[in-house]
């Protein structure tokens, strides 16, 4: 479970996001959506302790998160597919993470099998495709058998089979009691899989509610999550006359 209270995230002279209160529940697949620059990645980085809030607190599974300190033992995260040394193999990369987090080395083989990379585990990461790197990042996030999982745009670069695989994986994890928080722009996937939705915009949370409840509030002419999102975010629903797509 993620519990956020009275949080302000900012850079010098700029407030990125203010979150008076947010709870991300166990046993649910929660999607974080919003335009580029609305603070999705910044919020995820704060939850895992990479950056510090200006004010406020974040707790993960009851543990107070402190920036630049040890990651909570129950938290798994994959926030950047570029966070790899291209000279390392997938196996070496995962062994290094397991050792740094005090995890049993046997978990490396388990997660390589889970993400279907056993056959290429000894190939250098510099020769991996984007989709393969995403799988390595997800494997790293799963090393600790997390109670809380954070993923930032995990579907980027995945092929059709890979998208189905991660869709089913996230559903299984949530149904097994894991708190899963995923930032994405792919609303079709959100419609397929979401239990809960958090929408960011204008430096704040615009919506925080169960997916079914959000969809029950569709207005006249609205049929999809995209329609609800555009309305809630105050964005135009159609191109202006004379503007080419």
XYZ file of N, CA and C in Angstrom:
735
model
N 0.841 -1.198 0.000
C 0.000 0.000 0.000
C 0.875 1.247 0.000
N 0.434 2.247 -0.742
C 1.125 3.530 -0.782
C 0.226 4.565 -0.116
N 0.781 5.312 0.826
C 0.033 6.344 1.525
C 0.799 7.662 1.419
N 0.175 8.654 0.815
C 0.792 9.959 0.602
C -0.050 11.003 1.325
N 0.631 11.879 2.060
C -0.074 12.911 2.806
C 0.644 14.254 2.659
N -0.139 15.287 2.322
C 0.333 16.688 2.318
C 1.615 16.851 1.514
N 1.654 16.258 0.330
C 2.881 16.206 -0.466
C 2.945 17.359 -1.465
N 4.100 18.002 -1.522
C 4.391 18.980 -2.566
C 5.711 18.593 -3.224
N 5.673 18.452 -4.533
C 6.872 18.150 -5.312
C 7.217 19.369 -6.144
N 8.467 19.778 -6.079
C 8.836 21.002 -6.780
C 10.294 20.961 -7.209
N 10.581 21.786 -8.201
C 11.936 22.102 -8.602
C 12.133 23.583 -8.302
N 13.365 24.078 -8.311
C 13.581 25.482 -7.942
C 12.647 26.440 -8.682
N 11.783 27.079 -7.920
C 10.884 28.070 -8.491
C 9.645 27.515 -9.160
N 9.485 26.187 -9.205
C 8.358 25.587 -9.922
C 7.736 24.479 -9.084
N 6.451 24.586 -8.824
C 5.718 23.498 -8.175
C 5.234 22.538 -9.256
N 5.616 21.282 -9.132
C 5.252 20.272 -10.121
C 3.911 19.632 -9.781
N 3.722 19.312 -8.489
C 2.535 18.562 -8.110
C 2.259 18.737 -6.624
N 0.988 18.910 -6.287
C 0.556 18.948 -4.899
C -0.465 17.834 -4.673
N -0.199 16.994 -3.681
C -1.057 15.840 -3.384
C -1.435 15.888 -1.912
N -2.589 16.453 -1.583
C -2.987 16.493 -0.177
C -3.132 15.100 0.432
N -3.702 14.171 -0.355
C -3.893 12.807 0.151
C -4.087 11.854 -1.014
N -3.393 10.726 -0.954
C -3.557 9.680 -1.960
C -3.205 8.343 -1.323
N -4.095 7.369 -1.463
C -3.833 6.009 -1.012
C -3.989 5.078 -2.206
N -2.945 4.298 -2.485
C -2.984 3.296 -3.551
C -3.077 1.944 -2.866
N -4.176 1.240 -3.110
C -4.518 0.077 -2.303
C -3.810 -1.191 -2.741
N -3.661 -2.103 -1.782
C -3.211 -3.455 -2.091
C -4.292 -4.175 -2.902
N -3.847 -5.156 -3.689
C -4.796 -5.982 -4.414
C -5.542 -5.253 -5.499
N -4.948 -4.186 -6.028
C -5.599 -3.414 -7.084
C -4.561 -2.940 -8.092
N -5.002 -2.841 -9.338
C -4.168 -2.325 -10.422
C -4.605 -0.893 -10.687
N -3.752 0.047 -10.268
C -4.055 1.467 -10.371
C -3.222 2.076 -11.476
N -3.891 2.800 -12.370
C -3.194 3.474 -13.465
C -3.130 4.972 -13.188
N -1.954 5.533 -13.458
C -1.680 6.955 -13.293
C -1.595 7.560 -14.688
N -2.522 8.458 -15.010
C -2.541 9.019 -16.360
C -2.537 10.539 -16.301
N -2.043 11.136 -17.374
C -1.938 12.583 -17.478
C -1.022 12.947 -18.623
N -1.105 14.188 -19.062
C -0.246 14.650 -20.140
C 1.215 14.617 -19.714
N 2.108 14.689 -20.700
C 3.525 14.859 -20.394
C 3.711 16.123 -19.558
N 4.533 16.019 -18.527
C 4.816 17.181 -17.699
C 3.855 17.392 -16.546
N 2.907 16.466 -16.340
C 1.955 16.637 -15.236
C 2.452 16.048 -13.928
N 3.619 15.384 -13.950
C 4.213 14.932 -12.694
C 4.135 13.440 -12.436
N 3.757 12.656 -13.445
C 3.634 11.207 -13.229
C 4.965 10.590 -12.823
N 5.986 10.812 -13.629
C 7.296 10.227 -13.329
C 7.878 10.813 -12.053
N 7.699 12.107 -11.842
C 8.201 12.745 -10.625
C 7.562 12.119 -9.395
N 6.263 11.850 -9.464
C 5.585 11.229 -8.331
C 6.119 9.821 -8.077
N 6.304 9.034 -9.123
C 6.835 7.685 -8.942
C 8.237 7.725 -8.351
N 9.049 8.658 -8.810
C 10.420 8.769 -8.299
C 10.432 9.180 -6.829
N 9.455 9.982 -6.427
C 9.349 10.363 -5.018
C 8.906 9.174 -4.177
N 7.962 8.377 -4.686
C 7.465 7.226 -3.931
C 8.589 6.241 -3.638
N 9.501 6.073 -4.581
C 10.582 5.103 -4.348
C 11.829 5.738 -3.741
N 11.777 7.040 -3.423
C 12.869 7.670 -2.686
C 14.004 8.210 -3.525
N 13.806 8.290 -4.841
C 14.860 8.841 -5.703
C 14.969 10.343 -5.527
N 13.841 11.005 -5.338
C 13.843 12.443 -5.085
C 13.046 12.721 -3.813
N 13.323 13.862 -3.210
C 12.664 14.235 -1.956
C 11.545 15.233 -2.224
N 10.444 15.131 -1.497
C 9.393 16.147 -1.618
C 9.819 17.429 -0.919
N 9.223 18.539 -1.363
C 9.455 19.789 -0.649
C 8.863 19.687 0.749
N 7.658 19.154 0.826
C 7.013 18.870 2.109
C 6.163 17.609 1.937
N 5.762 17.018 3.051
C 4.859 15.889 3.012
C 5.549 14.561 3.250
N 4.750 13.502 3.313
C 5.274 12.170 3.606
C 4.738 11.138 2.622
N 5.553 10.108 2.426
C 5.174 8.944 1.624
C 5.500 7.705 2.449
N 4.548 6.796 2.561
C 4.778 5.505 3.207
C 4.459 4.391 2.223
N 5.335 3.400 2.193
C 5.131 2.210 1.374
C 5.059 1.009 2.302
N 3.922 0.361 2.329
C 3.702 -0.795 3.207
C 4.055 -0.465 4.659
N 3.705 0.755 5.051
C 3.908 1.202 6.421
C 5.264 1.804 6.711
N 6.201 1.699 5.767
C 7.550 2.231 5.966
C 7.645 3.639 5.403
N 8.126 4.582 6.208
C 8.324 5.952 5.758
C 9.459 5.988 4.743
N 9.177 6.526 3.551
C 10.192 6.633 2.503
C 11.026 7.883 2.741
N 12.335 7.697 2.754
C 13.262 8.818 2.912
C 14.145 8.881 1.682
N 14.210 10.047 1.063
C 14.959 10.206 -0.177
C 16.421 9.828 0.012
N 16.954 9.124 -0.990
C 18.366 8.749 -1.042
C 18.772 7.776 0.063
N 17.789 7.103 0.657
C 18.068 6.052 1.627
C 17.709 4.705 0.998
N 17.849 3.661 1.764
C 17.568 2.325 1.261
C 16.118 2.200 0.825
N 15.909 1.609 -0.344
C 14.566 1.374 -0.858
C 13.813 0.430 0.072
N 12.544 0.729 0.388
C 11.771 -0.214 1.210
C 11.863 -1.632 0.651
N 12.042 -2.587 1.529
C 12.321 -3.962 1.103
C 11.188 -4.571 0.301
N 9.962 -4.071 0.486
C 8.806 -4.663 -0.188
C 8.463 -3.964 -1.498
N 9.286 -2.983 -1.904
C 8.991 -2.165 -3.084
C 9.832 -2.599 -4.280
N 9.153 -2.879 -5.379
C 9.826 -3.131 -6.648
C 9.473 -2.028 -7.619
N 10.441 -1.594 -8.446
C 10.139 -0.509 -9.374
C 10.964 -0.629 -10.651
N 10.343 -0.202 -11.732
C 11.021 -0.075 -13.025
C 10.583 1.259 -13.605
N 11.493 2.243 -13.566
C 11.132 3.603 -13.949
C 11.819 4.094 -15.205
N 12.878 3.406 -15.662
C 13.630 3.923 -16.807
C 14.352 2.776 -17.497
N 13.936 2.466 -18.725
C 14.563 1.360 -19.456
C 16.009 1.669 -19.837
N 16.440 2.932 -19.694
C 17.814 3.308 -20.042
C 18.786 3.138 -18.875
N 18.293 2.704 -17.715
C 19.143 2.614 -16.521
C 19.909 1.293 -16.490
N 20.702 1.067 -17.521
C 21.484 -0.154 -17.642
C 22.875 0.182 -18.149
N 23.842 -0.647 -17.802
C 25.168 -0.570 -18.406
C 25.141 -1.476 -19.633
N 25.280 -0.918 -20.837
C 25.161 -1.733 -22.048
C 26.206 -2.828 -22.157
N 27.294 -2.732 -21.360
C 28.349 -3.752 -21.411
C 27.990 -4.977 -20.580
N 26.995 -4.841 -19.713
C 26.612 -5.956 -18.839
C 25.591 -6.852 -19.524
N 25.569 -8.093 -19.129
C 24.512 -8.994 -19.560
C 23.304 -8.828 -18.636
N 22.158 -9.352 -19.071
C 20.976 -9.290 -18.217
C 21.220 -10.024 -16.911
N 21.867 -11.170 -17.001
C 22.106 -11.953 -15.789
C 23.013 -11.186 -14.820
N 24.073 -10.577 -15.345
C 24.982 -9.830 -14.470
C 24.260 -8.637 -13.842
N 23.466 -7.950 -14.639
C 22.729 -6.787 -14.137
C 21.805 -7.189 -12.994
N 21.079 -8.270 -13.176
C 20.134 -8.706 -12.152
C 20.850 -9.244 -10.916
N 21.976 -9.914 -11.120
C 22.747 -10.380 -9.965
C 23.248 -9.206 -9.138
N 23.669 -8.151 -9.813
C 24.167 -6.961 -9.111
C 23.037 -6.337 -8.276
N 21.833 -6.231 -8.842
C 20.707 -5.673 -8.099
C 20.346 -6.570 -6.922
N 20.308 -7.872 -7.156
C 19.973 -8.808 -6.069
C 20.974 -8.680 -4.926
N 22.243 -8.591 -5.251
C 23.273 -8.473 -4.216
C 23.129 -7.148 -3.464
N 22.864 -6.051 -4.202
C 22.733 -4.737 -3.570
C 21.539 -4.687 -2.622
N 20.503 -5.461 -2.925
C 19.305 -5.436 -2.086
C 19.261 -6.588 -1.086
N 20.331 -7.378 -1.046
C 20.400 -8.467 -0.092
C 19.438 -9.598 -0.387
N 19.194 -9.845 -1.676
C 18.246 -10.875 -2.090
C 18.982 -12.145 -2.485
N 18.360 -13.296 -2.344
C 19.025 -14.555 -2.699
C 19.328 -14.620 -4.194
N 20.524 -15.062 -4.579
C 20.894 -15.106 -6.004
C 19.993 -15.997 -6.830
N 19.334 -16.965 -6.204
C 18.436 -17.835 -6.935
C 17.246 -17.112 -7.550
N 16.932 -15.926 -7.028
C 15.821 -15.155 -7.586
C 16.109 -14.695 -9.011
N 17.395 -14.554 -9.366
C 17.736 -14.093 -10.706
C 17.209 -15.064 -11.756
N 17.463 -16.341 -11.568
C 16.950 -17.333 -12.506
C 15.440 -17.354 -12.557
N 14.813 -17.153 -11.406
C 13.349 -17.168 -11.346
C 12.751 -16.053 -12.202
N 13.283 -14.833 -12.044
C 12.684 -13.711 -12.774
C 13.071 -13.732 -14.252
N 14.248 -14.236 -14.591
C 14.598 -14.384 -16.001
C 13.622 -15.325 -16.693
N 13.250 -16.370 -15.998
C 12.269 -17.296 -16.552
C 10.893 -16.631 -16.657
N 10.534 -15.848 -15.659
C 9.232 -15.195 -15.642
C 9.067 -14.226 -16.808
N 10.154 -13.501 -17.167
C 10.066 -12.522 -18.253
C 10.529 -13.100 -19.590
N 10.797 -14.411 -19.629
C 11.117 -15.125 -20.865
C 12.419 -14.614 -21.505
N 13.450 -14.446 -20.667
C 14.751 -14.005 -21.186
C 15.864 -15.001 -20.887
N 15.526 -16.196 -20.449
C 16.564 -17.174 -20.092
C 17.496 -17.438 -21.265
N 16.952 -17.546 -22.468
C 17.765 -17.887 -23.627
C 18.727 -16.798 -24.076
N 18.499 -15.548 -23.622
C 19.375 -14.439 -24.017
C 19.974 -13.750 -22.798
N 19.943 -14.406 -21.651
C 20.370 -13.784 -20.391
C 21.842 -13.441 -20.374
N 22.654 -14.089 -21.210
C 24.094 -13.831 -21.217
C 24.524 -12.992 -22.414
N 23.560 -12.368 -23.049
C 23.848 -11.417 -24.124
C 23.970 -10.016 -23.518
N 24.880 -9.201 -24.026
C 25.057 -7.846 -23.490
C 23.816 -6.998 -23.750
N 23.493 -6.163 -22.767
C 22.288 -5.353 -22.848
C 22.342 -4.348 -23.994
N 23.527 -3.968 -24.398
C 23.665 -3.057 -25.527
C 23.130 -3.626 -26.821
N 22.932 -4.933 -26.868
C 22.401 -5.595 -28.060
C 20.923 -5.943 -27.904
N 20.306 -5.512 -26.823
C 18.889 -5.794 -26.585
C 18.018 -4.757 -27.298
N 16.836 -5.172 -27.719
C 15.834 -4.239 -28.227
C 15.185 -3.508 -27.056
N 14.407 -2.469 -27.373
C 13.705 -1.733 -26.317
C 12.762 -2.655 -25.553
N 12.038 -3.508 -26.274
C 11.125 -4.415 -25.604
C 11.839 -5.368 -24.668
N 13.017 -5.843 -25.069
C 13.799 -6.745 -24.215
C 14.301 -6.001 -22.981
N 14.712 -4.738 -23.159
C 15.160 -3.949 -22.008
C 14.010 -3.715 -21.024
N 12.815 -3.519 -21.545
C 11.663 -3.382 -20.660
C 11.477 -4.651 -19.824
N 11.670 -5.804 -20.439
C 11.524 -7.057 -19.706
C 12.600 -7.184 -18.622
N 13.817 -6.738 -18.921
C 14.876 -6.766 -17.907
C 14.496 -5.867 -16.734
N 13.971 -4.679 -17.030
C 13.559 -3.773 -15.960
C 12.448 -4.346 -15.102
N 11.502 -5.007 -15.740
C 10.415 -5.632 -14.993
C 10.950 -6.787 -14.151
N 11.901 -7.551 -14.721
C 12.535 -8.626 -13.949
C 13.201 -8.069 -12.701
N 13.903 -6.949 -12.854
C 14.569 -6.331 -11.705
C 13.552 -5.902 -10.651
N 12.419 -5.375 -11.110
C 11.380 -4.932 -10.177
C 10.772 -6.086 -9.403
N 10.790 -7.279 -10.006
C 10.163 -8.439 -9.382
C 11.116 -9.258 -8.517
N 12.386 -8.890 -8.511
C 13.376 -9.663 -7.746
C 12.991 -9.817 -6.278
N 12.458 -8.758 -5.694
C 12.178 -8.764 -4.250
C 10.811 -9.351 -3.913
N 10.126 -9.926 -4.937
C 8.754 -10.406 -4.729
C 7.933 -9.311 -4.063
N 7.770 -8.186 -4.765
C 7.254 -6.971 -4.127
C 5.806 -7.066 -3.668
N 5.544 -6.391 -2.572
C 4.160 -6.162 -2.142
C 3.615 -4.915 -2.829
N 4.520 -4.016 -3.241
C 4.141 -2.802 -3.966
C 5.040 -2.686 -5.188
N 4.429 -2.444 -6.356
C 5.163 -2.413 -7.624
C 4.864 -1.109 -8.352
N 5.929 -0.399 -8.770
C 5.806 0.832 -9.547
C 6.395 0.620 -10.937
N 5.655 1.002 -11.958
C 6.133 0.874 -13.339
C 5.802 2.156 -14.095
N 6.793 2.657 -14.840
C 6.617 3.879 -15.623
C 6.681 3.528 -17.105
N 5.556 3.629 -17.778
C 5.438 3.323 -19.217
C 6.062 1.970 -19.564
N 5.657 0.893 -18.908
C 6.296 -0.404 -19.139
C 5.963 -1.036 -20.484
N 4.943 -0.511 -21.182
C 4.535 -1.108 -22.456
C 5.312 -0.564 -23.646
N 6.072 0.515 -23.446
C 6.833 1.084 -24.552
C 7.795 0.055 -25.131
N 7.726 -0.149 -26.432
C 8.671 -1.041 -27.098
C 8.265 -2.499 -27.114
N 7.210 -2.856 -26.391
C 6.786 -4.252 -26.382
C 5.977 -4.572 -27.634
N 6.157 -5.792 -28.152
C 5.357 -6.230 -29.289
C 3.998 -6.723 -28.807
N 3.192 -7.213 -29.728
C 1.828 -7.609 -29.377
C 1.826 -8.694 -28.304
N 2.694 -9.689 -28.478
C 2.764 -10.766 -27.484
C 3.247 -10.227 -26.145
N 4.203 -9.298 -26.183
C 4.723 -8.722 -24.949
C 3.681 -7.912 -24.203
N 2.844 -7.179 -24.944
C 1.785 -6.390 -24.314
C 0.782 -7.306 -23.622
N 0.421 -8.390 -24.305
C -0.510 -9.333 -23.666
C 0.124 -9.960 -22.432
N 1.406 -10.284 -22.538
C 2.106 -10.895 -21.407
C 2.090 -9.989 -20.190
N 2.446 -8.707 -20.372
C 2.500 -7.824 -19.200
C 1.093 -7.506 -18.697
N 0.119 -7.452 -19.576
C -1.258 -7.249 -19.141
C -1.683 -8.367 -18.187
N -1.380 -9.593 -18.581
C -1.760 -10.735 -17.752
C -0.935 -10.798 -16.477
N 0.346 -10.414 -16.563
C 1.200 -10.400 -15.375
C 0.683 -9.406 -14.340
N 0.368 -8.191 -14.776
C -0.115 -7.166 -13.849
C -1.445 -7.574 -13.222
N -2.313 -8.173 -14.032
C -3.593 -8.635 -13.497
C -3.376 -9.711 -12.439
N -2.461 -10.642 -12.723
C -2.169 -11.712 -11.762
C -1.596 -11.145 -10.471
N -0.662 -10.198 -10.573
C -0.054 -9.622 -9.379
C -1.099 -8.909 -8.528
N -1.948 -8.101 -9.165
C -2.975 -7.383 -8.411
C -3.954 -8.355 -7.761
N -4.362 -9.359 -8.519
C -5.307 -10.335 -7.971
C -4.697 -11.142 -6.827
N -3.365 -11.193 -6.774
C -2.669 -11.913 -5.705
C -2.404 -11.044 -4.485
N -2.852 -9.777 -4.532
C -2.731 -8.899 -3.379
C -1.694 -7.804 -3.490
N -0.954 -7.757 -4.599
C 0.074 -6.727 -4.778
C -0.556 -5.371 -5.065
N 0.040 -4.337 -4.525
C -0.311 -2.955 -4.873
C 0.466 -2.605 -6.140
N -0.238 -2.366 -7.237
C 0.411 -2.107 -8.529
C 0.020 -0.716 -9.003
N 1.029 0.144 -9.245
C 0.803 1.502 -9.741
C 1.588 1.672 -11.031
N 0.867 1.961 -12.123
C 1.467 2.020 -13.459
C 1.155 3.367 -14.097
N 2.183 4.084 -14.538
C 1.992 5.304 -15.319
C 1.989 4.940 -16.799
N 0.996 5.440 -17.531
C 0.910 5.106 -18.946
C 0.101 6.156 -19.687
N 0.321 6.199 -21.011
C -0.512 6.997 -21.911
C -1.472 6.119 -22.703
N -1.348 4.813 -22.581
C -2.100 3.887 -23.421
C -3.467 3.591 -22.794
N -4.432 4.415 -23.128
C -5.742 4.314 -22.486
C -6.479 3.037 -22.870
N -6.189 2.464 -24.027
C -6.811 1.189 -24.381
C -6.451 0.112 -23.364
N -5.185 0.102 -22.929
C -4.760 -0.880 -21.936
C -5.398 -0.598 -20.578
N -5.530 0.675 -20.251
C -6.180 1.044 -18.996
C -7.619 0.524 -18.987
N -8.316 0.717 -20.111
C -9.706 0.243 -20.202
C -9.802 -1.268 -20.027
N -8.818 -1.983 -20.506
C -8.839 -3.446 -20.419
C -8.595 -3.963 -19.003
N -7.787 -3.228 -18.209
C -7.190 -3.849 -17.026
C -7.373 -3.102 -15.717
N -7.811 -1.849 -15.764
C -7.744 -1.006 -14.560
C -8.771 -1.373 -13.503
N -8.346 -1.317 -12.266
C -9.255 -1.330 -11.117
C -9.522 0.096 -10.639
N -8.497 0.934 -10.750
C -8.565 2.282 -10.174
C -7.764 3.218 -11.077
N -8.178 4.477 -11.109
C -7.517 5.460 -11.968
C -7.224 6.726 -11.168
N -6.008 7.244 -11.366
C -5.621 8.550 -10.827
C -5.222 9.416 -12.016
N -5.877 10.565 -12.154
C -5.601 11.485 -13.263
C -4.912 12.722 -12.708
N -3.782 13.078 -13.315
C -3.034 14.262 -12.916
C -3.197 15.370 -13.951
N -3.182 16.617 -13.479
C -3.234 17.777 -14.355
C -3.249 19.045 -13.538
N -2.707 20.116 -14.102
C -2.709 21.416 -13.408
C -2.084 21.330 -12.019
N -1.002 20.564 -11.909
C -0.220 20.416 -10.673
C -1.000 19.765 -9.531
N -2.037 18.979 -9.862
C -2.818 18.353 -8.796
C -3.483 17.074 -9.306
N -4.150 16.380 -8.390
C -4.940 15.211 -8.758
C -6.328 15.680 -9.185
N -6.700 15.354 -10.419
C -8.010 15.741 -10.948
C -9.071 14.672 -10.683
N -8.633 13.419 -10.597
C -9.571 12.325 -10.315
C -8.821 11.203 -9.622
N -9.497 10.552 -8.697
C -8.938 9.428 -7.944
C -10.115 8.535 -7.575
N -10.401 7.566 -8.427
C -11.601 6.776 -8.212
C -11.549 5.441 -8.932
N -12.397 4.509 -8.535
C -12.452 3.225 -9.226
C -12.796 3.411 -10.700
N -12.227 2.567 -11.534
C -12.467 2.663 -12.974
C -13.961 2.564 -13.291
N -14.651 1.629 -12.669
C -16.061 1.448 -12.969
C -16.882 2.686 -12.603
N -16.505 3.337 -11.502
C -17.218 4.546 -11.103
C -16.963 5.665 -12.096
N -15.711 5.818 -12.521
C -15.373 6.857 -13.488
C -16.168 6.659 -14.773
N -16.241 5.427 -15.247
C -16.938 5.161 -16.507
C -18.448 5.314 -16.356
N -18.954 5.197 -15.142
C -20.393 5.368 -14.936
C -20.810 6.831 -15.017
N -19.830 7.745 -15.027
C -20.134 9.174 -15.071
C -20.002 9.756 -16.467
N -19.854 8.912 -17.487
C -19.736 9.402 -18.861
C -20.938 10.264 -19.224
N -20.659 11.375 -19.880
C -21.726 12.288 -20.257
C -22.258 12.008 -21.649
N -23.167 12.859 -22.126
C -23.736 12.686 -23.463
C -22.638 12.657 -24.536
N -22.699 11.661 -25.402
C -21.729 11.554 -26.480
C -20.414 10.936 -26.067
N -20.239 10.623 -24.783
C -19.002 10.011 -24.310
C -19.166 8.493 -24.228
N -18.216 7.779 -24.799
C -18.292 6.318 -24.785
C -17.023 5.646 -24.290
N -15.915 6.388 -24.213
C -14.626 5.780 -23.894
C -13.951 6.525 -22.746
N -12.955 5.879 -22.155
C -12.159 6.526 -21.122
C -11.510 7.798 -21.656
N -11.101 7.786 -22.895
C -10.495 8.976 -23.501
C -11.425 10.179 -23.394
N -12.721 9.966 -23.637
C -13.686 11.056 -23.534
C -13.746 11.607 -22.115
N -13.798 10.691 -21.143
C -13.849 11.127 -19.743
C -12.572 11.862 -19.364
N -11.439 11.329 -19.815
C -10.162 11.965 -19.477
C -10.096 13.386 -20.024
N -10.449 13.561 -21.297
C -10.368 14.891 -21.907
C -11.269 15.888 -21.177
N -12.458 15.429 -20.787
C -13.377 16.306 -20.048
C -12.800 16.680 -18.689
N -12.317 15.691 -17.946
C -11.801 15.936 -16.601
C -10.568 16.834 -16.647
N -9.720 16.627 -17.662
C -8.491 17.410 -17.784
C -8.729 18.776 -18.411
N -9.973 19.037 -18.880
C -10.287 20.327 -19.483
C -9.622 20.534 -20.824
N -9.476 19.442 -21.575
C -8.810 19.496 -22.875
C -9.830 19.449 -23.994
N -9.516 20.035 -25.158
C -10.462 19.997 -26.285
C -10.705 18.568 -26.752
N -11.943 18.279 -27.083
C -12.306 16.930 -27.518
C -12.243 16.771 -29.033
N -12.128 17.884 -29.767
C -12.053 17.820 -31.225
C -11.059 18.870 -31.706
N -10.478 18.621 -32.872
C -9.617 19.616 -33.477
C -10.434 20.826 -33.887
N -9.816 21.992 -33.766
C -10.498 23.195 -34.217
C -10.686 23.148 -35.728
N -11.729 23.788 -36.199
C -12.029 23.803 -37.626
C -10.842 24.340 -38.417
N -10.474 23.612 -39.463
C -9.387 24.062 -40.329
C -8.016 23.626 -39.888
N -7.913 22.942 -38.744
C -6.624 22.480 -38.260
C -6.391 21.066 -38.764
N -5.317 20.851 -39.477
C -5.025 19.531 -40.032
C -4.574 18.598 -38.927
N -4.969 17.307 -38.991
C -4.530 16.353 -37.974
C -3.059 16.070 -38.094
